[in-house]
JSON list of C-alpha atoms and ligand atoms in Angstrom, two decimals:
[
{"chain": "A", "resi": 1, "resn": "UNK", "atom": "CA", "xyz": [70.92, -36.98, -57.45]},
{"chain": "A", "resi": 2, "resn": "UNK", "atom": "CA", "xyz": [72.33, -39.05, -54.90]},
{"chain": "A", "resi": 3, "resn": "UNK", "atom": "CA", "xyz": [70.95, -41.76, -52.31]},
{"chain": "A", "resi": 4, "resn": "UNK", "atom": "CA", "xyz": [72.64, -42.25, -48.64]},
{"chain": "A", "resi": 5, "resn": "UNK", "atom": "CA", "xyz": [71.94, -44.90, -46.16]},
{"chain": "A", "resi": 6, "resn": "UNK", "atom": "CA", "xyz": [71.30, -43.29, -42.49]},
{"chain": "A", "resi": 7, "resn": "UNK", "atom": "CA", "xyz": [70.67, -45.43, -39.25]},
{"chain": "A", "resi": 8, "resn": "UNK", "atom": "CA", "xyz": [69.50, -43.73, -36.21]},
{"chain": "A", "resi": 9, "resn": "UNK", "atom": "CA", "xyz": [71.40, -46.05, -33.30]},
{"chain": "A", "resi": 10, "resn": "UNK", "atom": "CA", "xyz": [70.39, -47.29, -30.36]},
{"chain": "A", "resi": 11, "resn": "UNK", "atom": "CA", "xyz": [70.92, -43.75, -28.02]},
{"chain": "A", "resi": 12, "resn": "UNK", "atom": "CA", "xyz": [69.00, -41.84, -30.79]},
{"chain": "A", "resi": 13, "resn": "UNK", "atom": "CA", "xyz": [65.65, -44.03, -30.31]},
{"chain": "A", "resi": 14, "resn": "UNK", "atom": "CA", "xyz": [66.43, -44.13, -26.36]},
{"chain": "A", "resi": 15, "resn": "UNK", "atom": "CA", "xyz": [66.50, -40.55, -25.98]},
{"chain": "A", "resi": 16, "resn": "UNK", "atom": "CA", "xyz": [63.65, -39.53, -27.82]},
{"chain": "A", "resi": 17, "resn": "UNK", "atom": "CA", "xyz": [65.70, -38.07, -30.11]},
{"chain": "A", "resi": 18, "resn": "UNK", "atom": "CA", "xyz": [64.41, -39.62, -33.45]},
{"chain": "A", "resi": 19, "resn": "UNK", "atom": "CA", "xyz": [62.01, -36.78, -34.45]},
{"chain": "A", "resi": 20, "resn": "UNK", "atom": "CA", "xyz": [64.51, -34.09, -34.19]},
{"chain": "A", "resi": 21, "resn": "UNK", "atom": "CA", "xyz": [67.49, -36.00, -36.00]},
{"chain": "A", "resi": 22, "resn": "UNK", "atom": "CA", "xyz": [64.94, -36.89, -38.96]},
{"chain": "A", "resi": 23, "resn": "UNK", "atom": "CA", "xyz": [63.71, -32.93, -39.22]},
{"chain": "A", "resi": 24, "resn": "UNK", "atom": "CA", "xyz": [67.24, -32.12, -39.81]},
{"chain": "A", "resi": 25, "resn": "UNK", "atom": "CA", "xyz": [67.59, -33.79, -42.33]},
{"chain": "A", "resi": 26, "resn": "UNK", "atom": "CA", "xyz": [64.11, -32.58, -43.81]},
{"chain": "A", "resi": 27, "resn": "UNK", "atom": "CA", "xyz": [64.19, -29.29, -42.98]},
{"chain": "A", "resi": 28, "resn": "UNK", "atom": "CA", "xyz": [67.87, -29.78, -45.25]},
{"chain": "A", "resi": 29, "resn": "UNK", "atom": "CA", "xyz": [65.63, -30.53, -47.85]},
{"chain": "A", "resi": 30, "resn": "UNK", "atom": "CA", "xyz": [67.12, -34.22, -48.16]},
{"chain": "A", "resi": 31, "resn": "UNK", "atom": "CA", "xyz": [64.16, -36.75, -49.28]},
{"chain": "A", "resi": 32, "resn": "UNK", "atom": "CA", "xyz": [63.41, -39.65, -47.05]},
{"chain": "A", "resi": 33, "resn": "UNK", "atom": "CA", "xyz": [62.76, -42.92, -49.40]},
{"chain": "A", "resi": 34, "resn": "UNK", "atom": "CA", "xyz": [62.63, -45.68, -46.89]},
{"chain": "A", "resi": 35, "resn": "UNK", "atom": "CA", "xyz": [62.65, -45.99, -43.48]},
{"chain": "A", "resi": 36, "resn": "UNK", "atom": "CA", "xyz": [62.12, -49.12, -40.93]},
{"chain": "A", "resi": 37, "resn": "UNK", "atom": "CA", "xyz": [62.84, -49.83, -37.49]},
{"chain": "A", "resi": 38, "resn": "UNK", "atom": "CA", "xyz": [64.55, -53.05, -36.36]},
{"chain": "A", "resi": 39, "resn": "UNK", "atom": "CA", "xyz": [66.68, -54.49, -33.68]},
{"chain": "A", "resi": 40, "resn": "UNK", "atom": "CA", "xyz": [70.74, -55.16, -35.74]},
{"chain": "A", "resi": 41, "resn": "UNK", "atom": "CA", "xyz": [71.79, -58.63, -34.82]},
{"chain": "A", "resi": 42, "resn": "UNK", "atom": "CA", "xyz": [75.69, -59.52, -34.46]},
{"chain": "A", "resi": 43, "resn": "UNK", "atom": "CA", "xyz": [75.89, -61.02, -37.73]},
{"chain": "A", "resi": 44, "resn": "UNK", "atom": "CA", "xyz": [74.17, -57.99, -39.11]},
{"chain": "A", "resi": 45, "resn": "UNK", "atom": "CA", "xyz": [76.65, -55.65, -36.81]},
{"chain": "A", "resi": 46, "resn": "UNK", "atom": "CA", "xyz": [79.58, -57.47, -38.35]},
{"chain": "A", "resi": 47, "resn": "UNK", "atom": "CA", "xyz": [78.43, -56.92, -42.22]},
{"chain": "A", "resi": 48, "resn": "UNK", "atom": "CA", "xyz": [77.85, -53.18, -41.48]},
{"chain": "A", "resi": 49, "resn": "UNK", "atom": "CA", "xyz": [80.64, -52.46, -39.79]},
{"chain": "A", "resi": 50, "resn": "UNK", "atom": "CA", "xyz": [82.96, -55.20, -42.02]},
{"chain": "A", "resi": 51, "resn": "UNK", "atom": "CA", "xyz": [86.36, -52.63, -41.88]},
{"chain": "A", "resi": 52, "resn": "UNK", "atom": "CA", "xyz": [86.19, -52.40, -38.07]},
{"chain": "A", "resi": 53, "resn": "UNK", "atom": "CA", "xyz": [85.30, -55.91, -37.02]},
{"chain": "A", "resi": 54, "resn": "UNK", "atom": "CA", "xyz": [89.35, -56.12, -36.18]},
{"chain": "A", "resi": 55, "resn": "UNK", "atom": "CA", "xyz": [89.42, -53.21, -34.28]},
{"chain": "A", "resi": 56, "resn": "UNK", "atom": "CA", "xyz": [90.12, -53.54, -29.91]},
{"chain": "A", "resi": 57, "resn": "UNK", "atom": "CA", "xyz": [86.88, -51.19, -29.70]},
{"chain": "A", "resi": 58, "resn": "UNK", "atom": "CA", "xyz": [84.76, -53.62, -32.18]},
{"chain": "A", "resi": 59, "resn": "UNK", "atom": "CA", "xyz": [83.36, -55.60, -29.38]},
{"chain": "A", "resi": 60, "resn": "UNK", "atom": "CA", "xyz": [81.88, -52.60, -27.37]},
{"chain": "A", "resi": 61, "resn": "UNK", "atom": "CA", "xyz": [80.58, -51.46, -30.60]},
{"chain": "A", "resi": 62, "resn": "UNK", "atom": "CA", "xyz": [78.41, -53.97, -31.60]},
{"chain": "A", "resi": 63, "resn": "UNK", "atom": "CA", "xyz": [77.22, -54.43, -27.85]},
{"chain": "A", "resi": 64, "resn": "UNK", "atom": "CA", "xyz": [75.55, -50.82, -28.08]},
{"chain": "A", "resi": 65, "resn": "UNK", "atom": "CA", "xyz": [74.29, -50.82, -32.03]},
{"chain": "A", "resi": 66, "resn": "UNK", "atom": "CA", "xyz": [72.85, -54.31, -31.07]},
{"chain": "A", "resi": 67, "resn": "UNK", "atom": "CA", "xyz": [71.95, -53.00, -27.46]},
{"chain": "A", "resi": 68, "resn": "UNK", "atom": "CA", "xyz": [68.20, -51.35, -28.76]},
{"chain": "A", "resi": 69, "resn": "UNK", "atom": "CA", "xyz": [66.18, -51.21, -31.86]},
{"chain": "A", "resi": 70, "resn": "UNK", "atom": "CA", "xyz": [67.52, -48.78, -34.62]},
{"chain": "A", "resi": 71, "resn": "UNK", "atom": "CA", "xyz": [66.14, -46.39, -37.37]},
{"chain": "A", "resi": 72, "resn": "UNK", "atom": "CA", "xyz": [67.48, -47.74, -40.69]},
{"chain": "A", "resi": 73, "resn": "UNK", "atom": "CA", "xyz": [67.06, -45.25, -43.76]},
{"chain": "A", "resi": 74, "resn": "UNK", "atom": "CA", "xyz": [67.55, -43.59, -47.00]},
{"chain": "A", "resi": 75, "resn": "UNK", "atom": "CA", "xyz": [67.73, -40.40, -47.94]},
{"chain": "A", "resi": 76, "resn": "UNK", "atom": "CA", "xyz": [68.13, -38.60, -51.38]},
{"chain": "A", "resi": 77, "resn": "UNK", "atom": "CA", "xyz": [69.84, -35.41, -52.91]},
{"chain": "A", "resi": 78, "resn": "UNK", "atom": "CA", "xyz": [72.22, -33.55, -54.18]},
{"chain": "A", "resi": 79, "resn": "UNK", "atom": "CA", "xyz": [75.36, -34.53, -53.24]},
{"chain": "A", "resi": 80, "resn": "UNK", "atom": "CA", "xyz": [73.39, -36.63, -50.34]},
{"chain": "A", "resi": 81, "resn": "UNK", "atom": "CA", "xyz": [76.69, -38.33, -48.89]},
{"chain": "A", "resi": 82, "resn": "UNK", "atom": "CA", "xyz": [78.69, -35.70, -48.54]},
{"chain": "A", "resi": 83, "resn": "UNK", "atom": "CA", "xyz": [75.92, -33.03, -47.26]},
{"chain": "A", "resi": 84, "resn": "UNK", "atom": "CA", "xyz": [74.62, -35.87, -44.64]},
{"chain": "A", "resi": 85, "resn": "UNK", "atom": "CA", "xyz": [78.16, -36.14, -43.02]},
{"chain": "A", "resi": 86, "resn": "UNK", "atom": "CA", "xyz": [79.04, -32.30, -42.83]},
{"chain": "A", "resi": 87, "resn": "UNK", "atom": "CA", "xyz": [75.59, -32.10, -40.92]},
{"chain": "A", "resi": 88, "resn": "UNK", "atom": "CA", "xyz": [76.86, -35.81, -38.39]},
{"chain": "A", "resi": 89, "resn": "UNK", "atom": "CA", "xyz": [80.38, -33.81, -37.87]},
{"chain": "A", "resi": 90, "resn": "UNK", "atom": "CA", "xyz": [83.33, -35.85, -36.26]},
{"chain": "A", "resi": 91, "resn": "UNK", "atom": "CA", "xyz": [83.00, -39.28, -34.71]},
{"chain": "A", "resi": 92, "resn": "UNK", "atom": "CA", "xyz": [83.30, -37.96, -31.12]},
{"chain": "A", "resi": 93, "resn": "UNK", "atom": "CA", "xyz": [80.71, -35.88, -29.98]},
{"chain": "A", "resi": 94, "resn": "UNK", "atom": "CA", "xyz": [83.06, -34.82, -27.72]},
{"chain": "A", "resi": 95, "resn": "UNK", "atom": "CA", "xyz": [85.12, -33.07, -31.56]},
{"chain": "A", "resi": 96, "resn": "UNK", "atom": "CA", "xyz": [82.09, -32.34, -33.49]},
{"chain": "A", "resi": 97, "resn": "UNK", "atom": "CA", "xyz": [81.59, -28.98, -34.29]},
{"chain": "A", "resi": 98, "resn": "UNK", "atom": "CA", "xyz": [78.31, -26.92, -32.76]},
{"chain": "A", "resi": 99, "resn": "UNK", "atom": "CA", "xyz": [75.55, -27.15, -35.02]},
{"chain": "A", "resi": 100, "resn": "UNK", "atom": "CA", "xyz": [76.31, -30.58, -36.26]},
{"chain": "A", "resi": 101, "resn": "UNK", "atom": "CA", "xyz": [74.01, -33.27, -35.22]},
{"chain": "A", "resi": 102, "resn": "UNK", "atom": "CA", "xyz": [76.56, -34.94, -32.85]},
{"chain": "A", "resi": 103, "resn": "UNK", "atom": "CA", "xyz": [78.35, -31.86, -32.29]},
{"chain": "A", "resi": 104, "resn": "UNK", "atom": "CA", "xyz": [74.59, -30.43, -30.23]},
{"chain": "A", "resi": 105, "resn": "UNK", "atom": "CA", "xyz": [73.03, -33.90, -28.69]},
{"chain": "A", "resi": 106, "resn": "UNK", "atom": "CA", "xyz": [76.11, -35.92, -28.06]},
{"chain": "A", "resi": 107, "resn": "UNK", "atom": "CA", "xyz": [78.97, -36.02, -25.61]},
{"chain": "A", "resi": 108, "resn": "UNK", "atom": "CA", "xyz": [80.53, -39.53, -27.06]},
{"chain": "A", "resi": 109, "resn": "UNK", "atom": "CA", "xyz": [82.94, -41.16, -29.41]},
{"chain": "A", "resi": 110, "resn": "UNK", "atom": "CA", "xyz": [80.37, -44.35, -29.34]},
{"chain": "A", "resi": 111, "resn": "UNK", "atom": "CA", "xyz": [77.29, -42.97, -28.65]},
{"chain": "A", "resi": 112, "resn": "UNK", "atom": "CA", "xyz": [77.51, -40.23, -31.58]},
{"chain": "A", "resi": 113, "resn": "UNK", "atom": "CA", "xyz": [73.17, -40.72, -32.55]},
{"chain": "A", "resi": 114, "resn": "UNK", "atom": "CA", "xyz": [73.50, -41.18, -36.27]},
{"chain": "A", "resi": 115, "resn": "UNK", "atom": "CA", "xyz": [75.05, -43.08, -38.74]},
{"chain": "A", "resi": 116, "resn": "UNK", "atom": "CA", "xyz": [75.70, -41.70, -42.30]},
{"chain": "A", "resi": 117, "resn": "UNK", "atom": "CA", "xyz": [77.70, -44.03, -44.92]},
{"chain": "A", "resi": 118, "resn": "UNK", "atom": "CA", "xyz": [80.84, -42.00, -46.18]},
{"chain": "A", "resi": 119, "resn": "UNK", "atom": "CA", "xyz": [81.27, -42.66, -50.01]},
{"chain": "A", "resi": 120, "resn": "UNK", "atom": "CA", "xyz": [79.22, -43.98, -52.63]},
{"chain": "A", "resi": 121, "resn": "UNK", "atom": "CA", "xyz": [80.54, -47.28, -52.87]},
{"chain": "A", "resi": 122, "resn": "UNK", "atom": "CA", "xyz": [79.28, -47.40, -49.26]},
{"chain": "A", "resi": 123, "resn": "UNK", "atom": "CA", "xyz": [76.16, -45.76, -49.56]},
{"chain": "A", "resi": 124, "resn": "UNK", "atom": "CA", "xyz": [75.42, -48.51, -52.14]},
{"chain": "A", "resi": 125, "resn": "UNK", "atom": "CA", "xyz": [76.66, -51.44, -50.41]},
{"chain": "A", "resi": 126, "resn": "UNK", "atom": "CA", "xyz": [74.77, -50.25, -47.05]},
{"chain": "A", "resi": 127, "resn": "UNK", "atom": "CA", "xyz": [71.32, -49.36, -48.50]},
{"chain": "A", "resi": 128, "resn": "UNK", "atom": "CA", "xyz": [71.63, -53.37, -50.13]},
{"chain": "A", "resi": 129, "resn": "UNK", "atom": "CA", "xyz": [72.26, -54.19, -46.51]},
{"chain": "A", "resi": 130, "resn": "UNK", "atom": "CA", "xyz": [68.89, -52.95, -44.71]},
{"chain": "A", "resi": 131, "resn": "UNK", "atom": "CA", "xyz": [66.41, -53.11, -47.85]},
{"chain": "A", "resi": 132, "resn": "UNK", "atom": "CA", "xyz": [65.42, -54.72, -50.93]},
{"chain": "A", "resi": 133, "resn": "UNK", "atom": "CA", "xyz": [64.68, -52.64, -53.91]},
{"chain": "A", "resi": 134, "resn": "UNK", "atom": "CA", "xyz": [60.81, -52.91, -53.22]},
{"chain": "A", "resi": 135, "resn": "UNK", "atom": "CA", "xyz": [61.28, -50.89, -49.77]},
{"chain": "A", "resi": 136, "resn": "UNK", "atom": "CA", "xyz": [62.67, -48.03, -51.72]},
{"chain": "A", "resi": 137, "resn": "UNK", "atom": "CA", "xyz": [60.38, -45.47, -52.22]},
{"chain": "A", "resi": 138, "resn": "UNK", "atom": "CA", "xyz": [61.40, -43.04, -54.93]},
{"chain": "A", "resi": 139, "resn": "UNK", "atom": "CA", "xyz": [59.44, -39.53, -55.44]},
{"chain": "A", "resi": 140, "resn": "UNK", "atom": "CA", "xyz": [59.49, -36.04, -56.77]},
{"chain": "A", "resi": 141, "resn": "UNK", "atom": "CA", "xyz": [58.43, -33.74, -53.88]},
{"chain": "A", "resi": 142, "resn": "UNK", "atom": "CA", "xyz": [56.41, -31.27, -55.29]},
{"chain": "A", "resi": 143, "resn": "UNK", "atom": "CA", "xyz": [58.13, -28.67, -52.92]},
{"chain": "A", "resi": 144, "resn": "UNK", "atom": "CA", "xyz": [61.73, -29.08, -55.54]},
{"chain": "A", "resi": 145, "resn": "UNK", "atom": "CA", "xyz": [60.83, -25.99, -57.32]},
{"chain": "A", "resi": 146, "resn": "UNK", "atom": "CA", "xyz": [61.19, -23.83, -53.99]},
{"chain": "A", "resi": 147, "resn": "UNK", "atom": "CA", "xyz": [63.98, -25.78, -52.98]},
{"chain": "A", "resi": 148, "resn": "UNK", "atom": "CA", "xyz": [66.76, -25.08, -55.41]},
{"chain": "A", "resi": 149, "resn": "UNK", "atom": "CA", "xyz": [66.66, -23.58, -58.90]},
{"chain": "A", "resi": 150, "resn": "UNK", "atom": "CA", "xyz": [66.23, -25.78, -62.09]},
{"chain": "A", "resi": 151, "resn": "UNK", "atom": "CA", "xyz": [69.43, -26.05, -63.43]},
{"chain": "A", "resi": 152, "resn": "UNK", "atom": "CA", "xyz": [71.65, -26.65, -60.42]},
{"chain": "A", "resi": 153, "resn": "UNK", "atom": "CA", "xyz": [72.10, -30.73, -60.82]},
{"chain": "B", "resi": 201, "resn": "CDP", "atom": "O1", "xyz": [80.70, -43.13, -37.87]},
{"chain": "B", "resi": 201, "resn": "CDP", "atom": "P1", "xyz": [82.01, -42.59, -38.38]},
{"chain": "B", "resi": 201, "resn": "CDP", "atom": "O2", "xyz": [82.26, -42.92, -39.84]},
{"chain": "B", "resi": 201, "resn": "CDP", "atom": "O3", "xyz": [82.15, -41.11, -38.10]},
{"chain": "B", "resi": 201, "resn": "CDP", "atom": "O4", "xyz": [83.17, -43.27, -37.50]},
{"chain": "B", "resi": 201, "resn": "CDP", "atom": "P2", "xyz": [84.04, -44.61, -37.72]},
{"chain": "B", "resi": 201, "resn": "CDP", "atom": "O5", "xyz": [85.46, -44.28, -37.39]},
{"chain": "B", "resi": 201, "resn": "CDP", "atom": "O6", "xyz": [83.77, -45.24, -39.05]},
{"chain": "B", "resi": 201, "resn": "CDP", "atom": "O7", "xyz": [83.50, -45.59, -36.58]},
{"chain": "B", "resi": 201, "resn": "CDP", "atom": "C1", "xyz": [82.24, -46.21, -36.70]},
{"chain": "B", "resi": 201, "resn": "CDP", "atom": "C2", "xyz": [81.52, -46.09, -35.37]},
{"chain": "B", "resi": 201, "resn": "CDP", "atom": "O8", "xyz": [82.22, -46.85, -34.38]},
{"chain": "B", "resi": 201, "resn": "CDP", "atom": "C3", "xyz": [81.47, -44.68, -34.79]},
{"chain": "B", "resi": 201, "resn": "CDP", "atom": "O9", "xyz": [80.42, -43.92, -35.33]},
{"chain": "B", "resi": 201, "resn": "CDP", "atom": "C4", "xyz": [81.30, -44.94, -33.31]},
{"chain": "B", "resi": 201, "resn": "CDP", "atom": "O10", "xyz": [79.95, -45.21, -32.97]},
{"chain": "B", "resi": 201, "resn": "CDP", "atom": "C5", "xyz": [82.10, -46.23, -33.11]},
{"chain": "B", "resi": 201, "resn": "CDP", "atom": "N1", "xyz": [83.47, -46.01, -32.59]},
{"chain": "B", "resi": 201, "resn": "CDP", "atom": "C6", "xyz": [83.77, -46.50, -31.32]},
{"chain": "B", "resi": 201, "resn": "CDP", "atom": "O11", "xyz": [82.93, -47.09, -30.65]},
{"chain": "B", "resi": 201, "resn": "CDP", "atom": "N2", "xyz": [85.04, -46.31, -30.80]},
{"chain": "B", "resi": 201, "resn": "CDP", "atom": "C7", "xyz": [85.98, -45.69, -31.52]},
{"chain": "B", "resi": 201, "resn": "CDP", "atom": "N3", "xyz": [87.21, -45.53, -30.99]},
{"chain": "B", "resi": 201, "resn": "CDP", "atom": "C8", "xyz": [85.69, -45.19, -32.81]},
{"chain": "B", "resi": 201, "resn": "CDP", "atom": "C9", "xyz": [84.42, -45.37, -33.31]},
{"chain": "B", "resi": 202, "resn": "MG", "atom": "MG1", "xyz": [82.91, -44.64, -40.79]}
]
């Protein structure tokens, strides 16, 4: 089992597109432990996105994820990292295959909806970013036996 930090950005709130992002990722069958809303600050923009703070593009970046309140979250599951990136596809909306979450609602290489942390070293170091061990909500759905057989772990 595996935990992966998720942040709906700024367009994703803005276009009303929160509800259908988080089904997604339920109807997946990926378990939603925490969730908040909150408005990133630059300090906070600059922590999350530490290995692009250098980058000519940085500034533009943390204008827009600080531009609007954001949808911080974790979800949990097998192989959680991995299967919430193959359902973002590419940075640019604009390269994302159909069917992936930025591949159908965005047309962007910034605006791409959803964040999804890509390893576990990240996962862990993001979900320690937006919430304190109290926020995090662990249960057994008691849909798991219709959602995968009992010994695939
Ligand atoms: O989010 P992902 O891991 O797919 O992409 P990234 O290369 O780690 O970049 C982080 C975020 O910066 C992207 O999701 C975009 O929102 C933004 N970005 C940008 O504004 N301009 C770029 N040239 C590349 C990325
Ligand atoms: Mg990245």
């Amino acid at each position: 089992m595996q935990r992966s930090f998720i942040l709906l950005k700024p367009d994703c709130v803005q276009r009303r597109l929160m509800g259908q992002v988080i089904s997604r990722f339920e109807q997946k069958g990926l378990n939603f432990v925490a969730m908040k809303m909150l408005q990133i600050t630059p300090d906070l923009a600059k922590q999350h996105y530490a290995e692009h703070v250098e980058k000519a593009w940085y500034p533009t970046l943390e204008g827009f994820i600080t531009g609007g309140p954001v949808v911080a979250a974790v979800v949990e599951g097998l192989e959680a990292i991995q299967v919430v990136r193959d359902m973002l596809g590419a940075t640019s909306g604009l390269k994302a295959s159909a069917g992936t979450i930025r591949g159908d609602f965005s047309s962007s290489r910034q605006m791409n909806l959803v964040h999804g942390s890509d390893g576990p070293e990240a996962a862990e170091r993001e979900i320690a970013l937006y919430f304190n061990d109290e926020e995090l909500c662990g249960y057994e759905p008691t849909i798991t036996p219709w959602l995968r057989a009992a010994d695939e772990d």
